[in-house]
Amino acid sequence: MMMIKKNKMFLLFTIVTQIHYSLAILDPADFLALQSIRKSLQDTPGSNYFSSWDFTGDPCNFAGVFCSGDKVVSLNLGDPRAGASGLSGQLDPAIGKLTNLTEFTIVPGRVSGELPATLSELKNLRFVGISRNFISGEIPATLGQLVKLRTVDLSYNQLTGNVPWGVGSLPELTNVVLCHNRLTGSLPAFVSQTLVRLDLKHNNFSGDIPPGFLPPSLQYLSLSKNRFTGSVEFLLPQLNRLNYLDLSSNRFTGPIPGSVFGFQITNLLLDRNLFTGLVQPFDEVAIQTVDLSHNMFYGEVSSLFSSVQNLYLNNNKFSGSVPTVLMDRVKAGNVQLLYLQHNFLTDVPIKPTEVIPVSSLLCLQYNCMVVPVQTPCPVESGMQKTRPTSQCVQWKGSRN
Ligand SMILES: *[C@@H]1O[C@H](CO)[C@@H](O)[C@H](O)[C@H]1NC(C)=O
Ligand SMILES: *[C@@H]1O[C@H](CO)[C@@H](O)[C@H](O)[C@H]1NC(C)=O
């Protein structure tokens, strides 16, 4: 078996050298690695990716294989066209023999099993993307040896265990996308000063994130749907280049620093945590969607929120009167959504006869006042229009 293949390679070598003397033939180590990789993966029904993988021909012409000189430098497994159903099988440890690989991807499909520890031999690897498959087991700690690694996308798999500390220490990381796995433990410190995207939503991470653990280069940060704890009061002000921030559905505590509301951001999602304190922006807030709902924020609603298009302040402990400037923007149709239900508000400057524009949603239910007028509220806010007076005594008292 081996002999025949070697002979074929030799024959190919002779032909190629006759055509152009300097044209190199694929390194035998790479050739054998591709054969092993091929053997452990299959097209799923509907995918026809491997039809071009005929080892009697030059592997550098195979779909998804790109060579430089005699080495494979890029391997994109599977047909990337939308609708192609991807591959099944497992990833062979022989991948580690493709020593000059800089880019390695597998299209969404049904590839299962663990990531081979031999990935650590791919010292030139800059880009790894194996999203939406059935990869399980832990992220190999040896991934932390790939010092040129920039993009790691292992999202939508079944990975368990921690993010190895070595991965956080990689100096050139730009994109880390590990969302929708089953990862646990606390985060390592990310040291790369070029990290722009960190997406860890929908895992089972826990623990605090100390100030300094995330670099100021970050532009996109999603930690949503984990079990992170502790304060972000000193972490967030360092991340002033963020344009997307989602910390929703965690167990973060403590206050939100006012500077966060000045970020050049379109979405600020801090809902469903244990945040407390006053909410005090320094300036007019220019963020499209601000969601602070389901926390324990208190004090008065700031009038600096009047330019926000979608403002969720519901299910907190806000008290006092809703600012007139905010209600004026609602009446003018400039605010698309204002959710204030389930707080301890005592007054809202709108009359029962006033009309809320059809394009706007306003919910005021379950506060310490009679609701003059509102649009339909979300089902979860219940049927009860006003909070029981017994719960409102302290708030009324504190105003005097
Ligand atoms: C493969 O990588 C090594 C360094 O890791 C480099 O010296 C060599 O030139 C590369 N070969 C090709 C064909 O790119
Ligand atoms: C998350 O981890 C905890 C234990 O640390 C476990 O009890 C829980 O079931 C896990 N949740 C998920 C969704 O895996």
Short mmCIF file of C-alpha atoms and ligand atoms in Angstrom, two decimals:
data_model
loop_
_atom_site.label_atom_id
_atom_site.label_comp_id
_atom_site.label_asym_id
_atom_site.label_seq_id
_atom_site.Cartn_x
_atom_site.Cartn_y
_atom_site.Cartn_z
CA MET A 1 0.00 0.00 0.00
CA MET A 2 2.64 2.45 1.15
CA MET A 3 4.94 1.48 -1.73
CA ILE A 4 2.32 2.18 -4.36
CA LYS A 5 1.64 5.62 -2.99
CA LYS A 6 5.32 6.47 -2.77
CA ASN A 7 5.73 5.37 -6.38
CA LYS A 8 2.85 7.52 -7.48
CA MET A 9 4.30 10.48 -5.67
CA PHE A 10 7.66 9.85 -7.28
CA LEU A 11 6.04 9.69 -10.71
CA LEU A 12 4.24 12.94 -10.07
CA PHE A 13 7.46 14.48 -8.89
CA THR A 14 9.22 13.49 -12.12
CA ILE A 15 6.45 14.92 -14.30
CA VAL A 16 6.27 18.15 -12.38
CA THR A 17 10.02 18.70 -12.41
CA GLN A 18 10.01 18.13 -16.13
CA ILE A 19 7.36 20.83 -16.60
CA HIS A 20 9.08 23.37 -14.42
CA TYR A 21 12.26 22.55 -12.63
CA SER A 22 11.71 24.81 -9.64
CA LEU A 23 8.10 23.74 -8.93
CA ALA A 24 8.08 21.88 -5.64
CA ILE A 25 5.99 18.83 -4.83
CA LEU A 26 4.05 18.54 -1.59
CA ASP A 27 6.18 17.50 1.36
CA PRO A 28 5.56 13.76 2.04
CA ALA A 29 4.73 14.52 5.70
CA ASP A 30 1.96 16.86 4.59
CA PHE A 31 0.78 14.35 1.99
CA LEU A 32 0.44 11.61 4.60
CA ALA A 33 -1.22 13.97 7.09
CA LEU A 34 -3.87 14.91 4.52
CA GLN A 35 -4.52 11.21 3.87
CA SER A 36 -5.06 10.54 7.58
CA ILE A 37 -7.31 13.58 7.94
CA ARG A 38 -9.32 12.43 4.92
CA LYS A 39 -9.73 8.92 6.35
CA SER A 40 -11.23 10.07 9.64
CA LEU A 41 -13.78 12.47 8.10
CA GLN A 42 -16.69 11.93 5.72
CA ASP A 43 -19.14 14.05 3.82
CA THR A 44 -22.58 14.05 5.44
CA PRO A 45 -25.50 13.34 3.08
CA GLY A 46 -25.92 16.42 0.90
CA SER A 47 -22.25 17.38 1.02
CA ASN A 48 -19.87 16.57 -1.80
CA TYR A 49 -16.71 18.15 -0.49
CA PHE A 50 -14.25 15.24 -0.66
CA SER A 51 -14.97 14.38 -4.32
CA SER A 52 -11.98 16.46 -5.36
CA TRP A 53 -9.69 14.71 -2.91
CA ASP A 54 -8.10 12.14 -5.26
CA PHE A 55 -4.68 11.28 -3.93
CA THR A 56 -3.41 10.24 -7.36
CA GLY A 57 -3.45 13.96 -8.17
CA ASP A 58 -1.69 16.91 -6.57
CA PRO A 59 -3.25 17.54 -3.11
CA CYS A 60 -2.52 21.25 -3.49
CA ASN A 61 -5.35 21.26 -6.03
CA PHE A 62 -7.86 19.70 -3.63
CA ALA A 63 -10.81 21.83 -2.56
CA GLY A 64 -9.86 23.72 0.59
CA VAL A 65 -6.13 22.92 0.44
CA PHE A 66 -3.74 25.80 -0.19
CA CYS A 67 -0.02 25.32 -0.47
CA SER A 68 3.00 27.54 -0.40
CA GLY A 69 6.00 25.84 -1.92
CA ASP A 70 5.92 22.24 -0.74
CA LYS A 71 3.81 22.86 2.38
CA VAL A 72 0.10 23.14 3.14
CA VAL A 73 -0.48 26.59 4.62
CA SER A 74 -4.25 26.73 4.69
CA LEU A 75 -6.79 23.97 5.19
CA ASN A 76 -10.50 24.74 4.94
CA LEU A 77 -12.37 21.48 5.39
CA GLY A 78 -15.89 21.20 4.01
CA ASP A 79 -17.92 23.01 1.39
CA PRO A 80 -18.44 26.55 2.68
CA ARG A 81 -21.47 27.22 0.47
CA ALA A 82 -24.65 27.93 2.39
CA GLY A 83 -26.84 24.85 2.50
CA ALA A 84 -23.97 22.36 2.31
CA SER A 85 -24.38 20.05 5.26
CA GLY A 86 -20.79 19.68 6.38
CA LEU A 87 -18.69 16.76 7.49
CA SER A 88 -18.88 14.03 10.09
CA GLY A 89 -16.24 11.90 11.79
CA GLN A 90 -13.32 13.05 13.88
CA LEU A 91 -10.26 15.20 13.57
CA ASP A 92 -7.13 13.05 13.15
CA PRO A 93 -4.09 13.92 15.31
CA ALA A 94 -2.06 13.89 12.06
CA ILE A 95 -3.24 17.51 11.66
CA GLY A 96 -0.19 18.31 13.82
CA LYS A 97 2.11 17.24 10.97
CA LEU A 98 1.01 20.15 8.79
CA THR A 99 3.71 22.25 10.41
CA ASN A 100 3.34 25.29 8.17
CA LEU A 101 -0.42 25.60 8.56
CA THR A 102 -1.48 29.18 9.25
CA GLU A 103 -5.23 28.79 8.81
CA PHE A 104 -7.44 25.85 9.70
CA THR A 105 -11.22 25.76 9.44
CA ILE A 106 -14.04 23.21 9.34
CA VAL A 107 -17.47 24.25 8.07
CA PRO A 108 -20.52 23.72 10.33
CA GLY A 109 -21.44 20.05 10.41
CA ARG A 110 -21.27 16.98 12.60
CA VAL A 111 -17.58 16.58 13.36
CA SER A 112 -17.25 15.12 16.87
CA GLY A 113 -14.57 13.97 19.28
CA GLU A 114 -11.89 16.04 20.94
CA LEU A 115 -9.49 18.61 19.59
CA PRO A 116 -6.19 16.75 19.17
CA ALA A 117 -3.40 17.90 21.49
CA THR A 118 -1.13 17.77 18.42
CA LEU A 119 -2.60 21.14 17.40
CA SER A 120 0.23 22.48 19.58
CA GLU A 121 2.69 21.51 16.82
CA LEU A 122 1.14 24.02 14.44
CA LYS A 123 3.49 26.82 15.50
CA ASN A 124 2.51 28.99 12.53
CA LEU A 125 -1.23 28.77 13.14
CA ARG A 126 -2.91 32.17 13.14
CA PHE A 127 -6.56 31.32 12.48
CA VAL A 128 -8.60 28.37 13.76
CA GLY A 129 -12.33 28.20 13.10
CA ILE A 130 -14.33 25.08 13.99
CA SER A 131 -17.75 26.50 14.79
CA ARG A 132 -21.09 24.66 14.93
CA ASN A 133 -19.95 21.05 15.11
CA PHE A 134 -20.04 18.50 17.94
CA ILE A 135 -16.52 18.95 19.27
CA SER A 136 -16.36 17.84 22.91
CA GLY A 137 -13.77 17.47 25.65
CA GLU A 138 -11.53 20.27 26.86
CA ILE A 139 -9.64 22.97 24.99
CA PRO A 140 -6.11 21.52 24.91
CA ALA A 141 -3.83 23.48 27.24
CA THR A 142 -1.18 23.16 24.52
CA LEU A 143 -3.13 25.66 22.42
CA GLY A 144 -1.41 28.19 24.68
CA GLN A 145 1.85 27.39 22.88
CA LEU A 146 0.67 28.75 19.54
CA VAL A 147 2.11 32.21 19.96
CA LYS A 148 1.01 33.43 16.53
CA LEU A 149 -2.64 32.61 17.13
CA ARG A 150 -4.96 35.53 16.38
CA THR A 151 -8.43 34.15 15.85
CA VAL A 152 -9.94 31.23 17.75
CA ASP A 153 -13.55 30.40 16.93
CA LEU A 154 -14.78 27.19 18.59
CA SER A 155 -18.32 28.45 19.14
CA TYR A 156 -21.43 26.25 19.14
CA ASN A 157 -19.75 22.99 20.15
CA GLN A 158 -19.82 20.91 23.31
CA LEU A 159 -16.53 21.91 24.88
CA THR A 160 -16.17 21.51 28.64
CA GLY A 161 -13.54 22.50 31.21
CA ASN A 162 -11.67 25.78 31.59
CA VAL A 163 -10.14 28.19 29.15
CA PRO A 164 -6.46 27.32 29.67
CA TRP A 165 -4.44 30.14 31.24
CA GLY A 166 -1.92 29.83 28.41
CA VAL A 167 -4.60 30.80 25.89
CA GLY A 168 -5.15 34.06 27.76
CA SER A 169 -1.43 34.73 27.57
CA LEU A 170 -1.18 34.48 23.78
CA PRO A 171 0.30 37.81 22.70
CA GLU A 172 -1.39 38.35 19.32
CA LEU A 173 -4.98 37.28 19.92
CA THR A 174 -7.55 39.47 18.19
CA ASN A 175 -10.76 37.40 18.19
CA VAL A 176 -11.83 34.79 20.73
CA VAL A 177 -15.25 33.29 20.07
CA LEU A 178 -16.17 30.45 22.43
CA CYS A 179 -19.88 31.13 22.84
CA HIS A 180 -22.44 28.33 23.16
CA ASN A 181 -20.30 25.63 24.74
CA ARG A 182 -20.25 24.19 28.26
CA LEU A 183 -17.10 25.85 29.49
CA THR A 184 -16.62 26.37 33.23
CA GLY A 185 -14.24 27.93 35.71
CA SER A 186 -13.00 31.48 35.91
CA LEU A 187 -11.50 33.49 33.10
CA PRO A 188 -7.78 33.72 32.55
CA ALA A 189 -6.26 37.19 32.18
CA PHE A 190 -6.17 38.13 28.50
CA VAL A 191 -2.89 39.91 27.85
CA SER A 192 -3.05 40.58 24.11
CA GLN A 193 -3.21 44.32 23.53
CA THR A 194 -4.82 43.68 20.14
CA LEU A 195 -7.81 41.68 21.39
CA VAL A 196 -10.93 43.25 19.88
CA ARG A 197 -13.59 40.58 20.23
CA LEU A 198 -14.33 38.30 23.18
CA ASP A 199 -17.56 36.33 22.93
CA LEU A 200 -18.13 33.86 25.77
CA LYS A 201 -21.90 33.99 26.02
CA HIS A 202 -23.91 30.91 26.85
CA ASN A 203 -21.39 28.87 28.82
CA ASN A 204 -21.07 28.07 32.49
CA PHE A 205 -18.19 30.37 33.45
CA SER A 206 -18.03 31.62 37.04
CA GLY A 207 -15.88 33.75 39.32
CA ASP A 208 -14.92 37.42 39.32
CA ILE A 209 -13.18 39.28 36.51
CA PRO A 210 -10.56 41.47 38.19
CA PRO A 211 -9.66 44.87 36.69
CA GLY A 212 -6.84 44.37 34.20
CA PHE A 213 -7.99 40.92 33.08
CA LEU A 214 -9.35 42.33 29.82
CA PRO A 215 -7.30 44.65 27.58
CA PRO A 216 -8.44 48.19 26.65
CA SER A 217 -8.35 47.23 22.96
CA LEU A 218 -11.65 45.31 23.32
CA GLN A 219 -14.48 46.49 21.09
CA TYR A 220 -16.95 43.63 21.45
CA LEU A 221 -17.54 41.93 24.79
CA SER A 222 -20.28 39.42 25.45
CA LEU A 223 -20.30 37.47 28.71
CA SER A 224 -24.05 36.92 28.70
CA LYS A 225 -25.64 33.79 30.19
CA ASN A 226 -22.89 32.62 32.50
CA ARG A 227 -22.48 32.69 36.26
CA PHE A 228 -19.90 35.45 36.57
CA THR A 229 -19.85 37.24 39.92
CA GLY A 230 -18.27 40.28 41.53
CA SER A 231 -18.06 43.93 40.64
CA VAL A 232 -17.19 45.46 37.26
CA GLU A 233 -16.89 48.95 38.72
CA PHE A 234 -13.16 49.19 38.05
CA LEU A 235 -12.98 46.81 35.08
CA LEU A 236 -15.41 48.61 32.77
CA PRO A 237 -13.91 52.14 32.79
CA GLN A 238 -10.70 50.62 31.32
CA LEU A 239 -12.63 49.25 28.34
CA ASN A 240 -13.52 52.58 26.78
CA ARG A 241 -13.24 51.37 23.19
CA LEU A 242 -16.17 48.99 23.49
CA ASN A 243 -18.90 49.33 20.89
CA TYR A 244 -20.90 46.33 22.13
CA LEU A 245 -21.27 45.26 25.75
CA ASP A 246 -23.46 42.41 26.94
CA LEU A 247 -23.13 41.28 30.56
CA SER A 248 -26.74 40.13 30.85
CA SER A 249 -27.86 37.08 32.83
CA ASN A 250 -24.96 36.73 35.22
CA ARG A 251 -24.52 37.41 38.93
CA PHE A 252 -22.51 40.61 38.74
CA THR A 253 -22.84 42.92 41.74
CA GLY A 254 -21.96 46.48 42.68
CA PRO A 255 -22.56 49.74 40.81
CA ILE A 256 -22.14 50.67 37.14
CA PRO A 257 -19.68 53.54 36.71
CA GLY A 258 -21.19 56.60 35.00
CA SER A 259 -18.43 56.63 32.35
CA VAL A 260 -19.89 53.48 30.75
CA PHE A 261 -22.89 55.49 29.54
CA GLY A 262 -20.48 57.67 27.55
CA PHE A 263 -19.05 54.78 25.49
CA GLN A 264 -19.48 54.94 21.70
CA ILE A 265 -21.74 51.95 21.86
CA THR A 266 -24.99 50.86 20.21
CA ASN A 267 -26.07 48.26 22.75
CA LEU A 268 -25.49 48.30 26.49
CA LEU A 269 -26.97 45.15 27.96
CA LEU A 270 -26.59 44.77 31.72
CA ASP A 271 -29.93 43.16 32.51
CA ARG A 272 -30.59 40.22 34.81
CA ASN A 273 -27.77 40.66 37.29
CA LEU A 274 -27.46 41.84 40.88
CA PHE A 275 -26.20 45.34 40.08
CA THR A 276 -27.03 48.04 42.61
CA GLY A 277 -26.43 51.72 43.19
CA LEU A 278 -27.49 54.95 41.56
CA VAL A 279 -27.49 55.17 37.77
CA GLN A 280 -25.78 58.45 36.96
CA PRO A 281 -24.51 59.14 33.44
CA PHE A 282 -22.16 62.14 33.16
CA ASP A 283 -23.73 63.42 29.96
CA GLU A 284 -26.63 62.95 27.55
CA VAL A 285 -26.59 59.19 26.72
CA ALA A 286 -26.26 58.48 22.97
CA ILE A 287 -26.71 54.70 23.08
CA GLN A 288 -29.49 53.12 21.00
CA THR A 289 -30.48 50.35 23.41
CA VAL A 290 -29.85 50.43 27.16
CA ASP A 291 -31.12 47.46 29.14
CA LEU A 292 -30.69 47.72 32.92
CA SER A 293 -33.75 45.63 33.72
CA HIS A 294 -33.95 42.97 36.44
CA ASN A 295 -31.33 44.42 38.78
CA MET A 296 -31.41 46.33 42.05
CA PHE A 297 -30.64 49.84 40.82
CA TYR A 298 -32.25 52.59 42.86
CA GLY A 299 -32.66 56.37 43.01
CA GLU A 300 -34.30 58.58 40.42
CA VAL A 301 -34.40 57.92 36.68
CA SER A 302 -31.86 60.24 35.03
CA SER A 303 -33.14 62.76 32.49
CA LEU A 304 -29.91 62.14 30.53
CA PHE A 305 -31.53 58.98 29.09
CA SER A 306 -33.98 60.95 26.94
CA SER A 307 -32.12 60.25 23.65
CA VAL A 308 -32.04 56.47 24.13
CA GLN A 309 -34.38 54.73 21.67
CA ASN A 310 -34.97 51.57 23.68
CA LEU A 311 -34.70 51.99 27.43
CA TYR A 312 -35.38 49.06 29.75
CA LEU A 313 -35.37 50.11 33.41
CA ASN A 314 -38.05 47.68 34.57
CA ASN A 315 -37.75 45.40 37.59
CA ASN A 316 -35.46 47.58 39.67
CA LYS A 317 -35.96 49.88 42.64
CA PHE A 318 -36.17 53.22 40.85
CA SER A 319 -38.25 55.79 42.72
CA GLY A 320 -39.40 59.39 42.42
CA SER A 321 -40.90 60.98 39.33
CA VAL A 322 -40.17 60.06 35.70
CA PRO A 323 -38.32 63.08 34.17
CA THR A 324 -40.52 65.36 32.05
CA VAL A 325 -37.96 65.51 29.23
CA LEU A 326 -38.09 61.72 28.93
CA MET A 327 -41.89 61.63 28.73
CA ASP A 328 -41.85 64.48 26.19
CA ARG A 329 -39.65 62.35 23.94
CA VAL A 330 -42.05 59.43 24.31
CA LYS A 331 -45.02 61.62 23.39
CA ALA A 332 -43.11 62.95 20.36
CA GLY A 333 -42.44 59.38 19.16
CA ASN A 334 -38.68 59.73 19.59
CA VAL A 335 -38.47 56.90 22.10
CA GLN A 336 -39.43 53.49 20.74
CA LEU A 337 -39.55 51.69 24.04
CA LEU A 338 -39.63 52.80 27.65
CA TYR A 339 -40.12 50.03 30.19
CA LEU A 340 -40.49 51.28 33.76
CA GLN A 341 -42.72 48.56 35.19
CA HIS A 342 -41.96 46.92 38.53
CA ASN A 343 -40.24 49.81 40.23
CA PHE A 344 -41.26 52.20 43.01
CA LEU A 345 -41.98 55.27 40.87
CA THR A 346 -44.45 57.72 42.39
CA ASP A 347 -45.26 60.06 39.52
CA VAL A 348 -45.20 60.27 35.73
CA PRO A 349 -45.79 63.49 33.78
CA ILE A 350 -48.43 62.24 31.33
CA LYS A 351 -52.20 62.76 31.47
CA PRO A 352 -54.80 60.00 30.96
CA THR A 353 -56.06 61.90 27.90
CA GLU A 354 -52.68 62.03 26.16
CA VAL A 355 -51.99 59.70 23.27
CA ILE A 356 -48.84 57.58 22.98
CA PRO A 357 -47.69 57.34 19.32
CA VAL A 358 -48.41 53.92 17.79
CA SER A 359 -44.70 53.38 17.13
CA SER A 360 -43.85 53.58 20.85
CA LEU A 361 -44.11 51.20 23.77
CA LEU A 362 -44.59 52.56 27.27
CA CYS A 363 -45.09 50.30 30.29
CA LEU A 364 -45.58 51.80 33.76
CA GLN A 365 -47.29 48.92 35.50
CA TYR A 366 -46.68 47.93 39.14
CA ASN A 367 -45.24 51.14 40.54
CA CYS A 368 -46.29 53.29 43.47
CA MET A 369 -48.80 55.30 41.45
CA VAL A 370 -51.95 55.00 39.41
CA VAL A 371 -51.03 54.42 35.78
CA PRO A 372 -52.49 57.32 33.73
CA VAL A 373 -51.95 55.68 30.32
CA GLN A 374 -49.70 53.02 28.83
CA THR A 375 -49.42 50.63 25.88
CA PRO A 376 -49.65 46.84 26.34
CA CYS A 377 -47.00 45.54 28.75
CA PRO A 378 -45.03 42.30 28.37
CA VAL A 379 -46.92 39.31 29.78
CA GLU A 380 -44.30 38.71 32.49
CA SER A 381 -45.16 42.03 34.16
CA GLY A 382 -48.47 40.57 35.31
CA MET A 383 -52.00 41.95 35.50
CA GLN A 384 -51.66 44.09 38.62
CA LYS A 385 -51.47 47.76 37.62
CA THR A 386 -50.29 49.21 40.91
CA ARG A 387 -47.92 47.98 43.58
CA PRO A 388 -49.57 47.32 46.98
CA THR A 389 -49.44 50.50 49.10
CA SER A 390 -47.80 48.56 51.93
CA GLN A 391 -44.68 48.23 49.75
CA CYS A 392 -44.74 51.91 48.84
CA VAL A 393 -44.79 53.56 52.25
CA GLN A 394 -41.01 53.81 52.62
CA TRP A 395 -40.59 55.35 49.14
CA LYS A 396 -43.27 57.99 49.69
CA GLY A 397 -41.73 58.72 53.08
CA SER A 398 -38.23 59.14 51.71
CA ARG A 399 -39.39 61.91 49.37
CA ASN A 400 -40.36 64.18 52.24
C1 LIG B 1 7.63 26.59 6.76
O1 LIG B 1 7.85 27.23 8.01
C2 LIG B 1 9.21 27.43 8.33
C3 LIG B 1 9.28 28.13 9.66
O2 LIG B 1 8.32 27.64 10.55
C4 LIG B 1 9.86 28.28 7.29
O3 LIG B 1 11.24 28.38 7.59
C5 LIG B 1 9.66 27.68 5.92
O4 LIG B 1 10.18 28.55 4.94
C6 LIG B 1 8.22 27.43 5.64
N1 LIG B 1 8.05 26.77 4.36
C7 LIG B 1 7.26 27.23 3.40
C8 LIG B 1 7.26 26.44 2.16
O5 LIG B 1 6.58 28.21 3.52
C1 LIG B 2 -22.95 24.73 35.61
O1 LIG B 2 -22.07 24.28 36.62
C2 LIG B 2 -22.69 23.92 37.83
C3 LIG B 2 -21.63 23.46 38.81
O2 LIG B 2 -20.51 24.24 38.78
C4 LIG B 2 -23.68 22.81 37.59
O3 LIG B 2 -24.37 22.53 38.77
C5 LIG B 2 -24.67 23.24 36.52
O4 LIG B 2 -25.52 22.16 36.20
C6 LIG B 2 -23.95 23.67 35.26
N1 LIG B 2 -24.93 24.16 34.32
C7 LIG B 2 -24.90 23.81 33.04
C8 LIG B 2 -25.96 24.42 32.20
O5 LIG B 2 -24.09 23.05 32.57
#
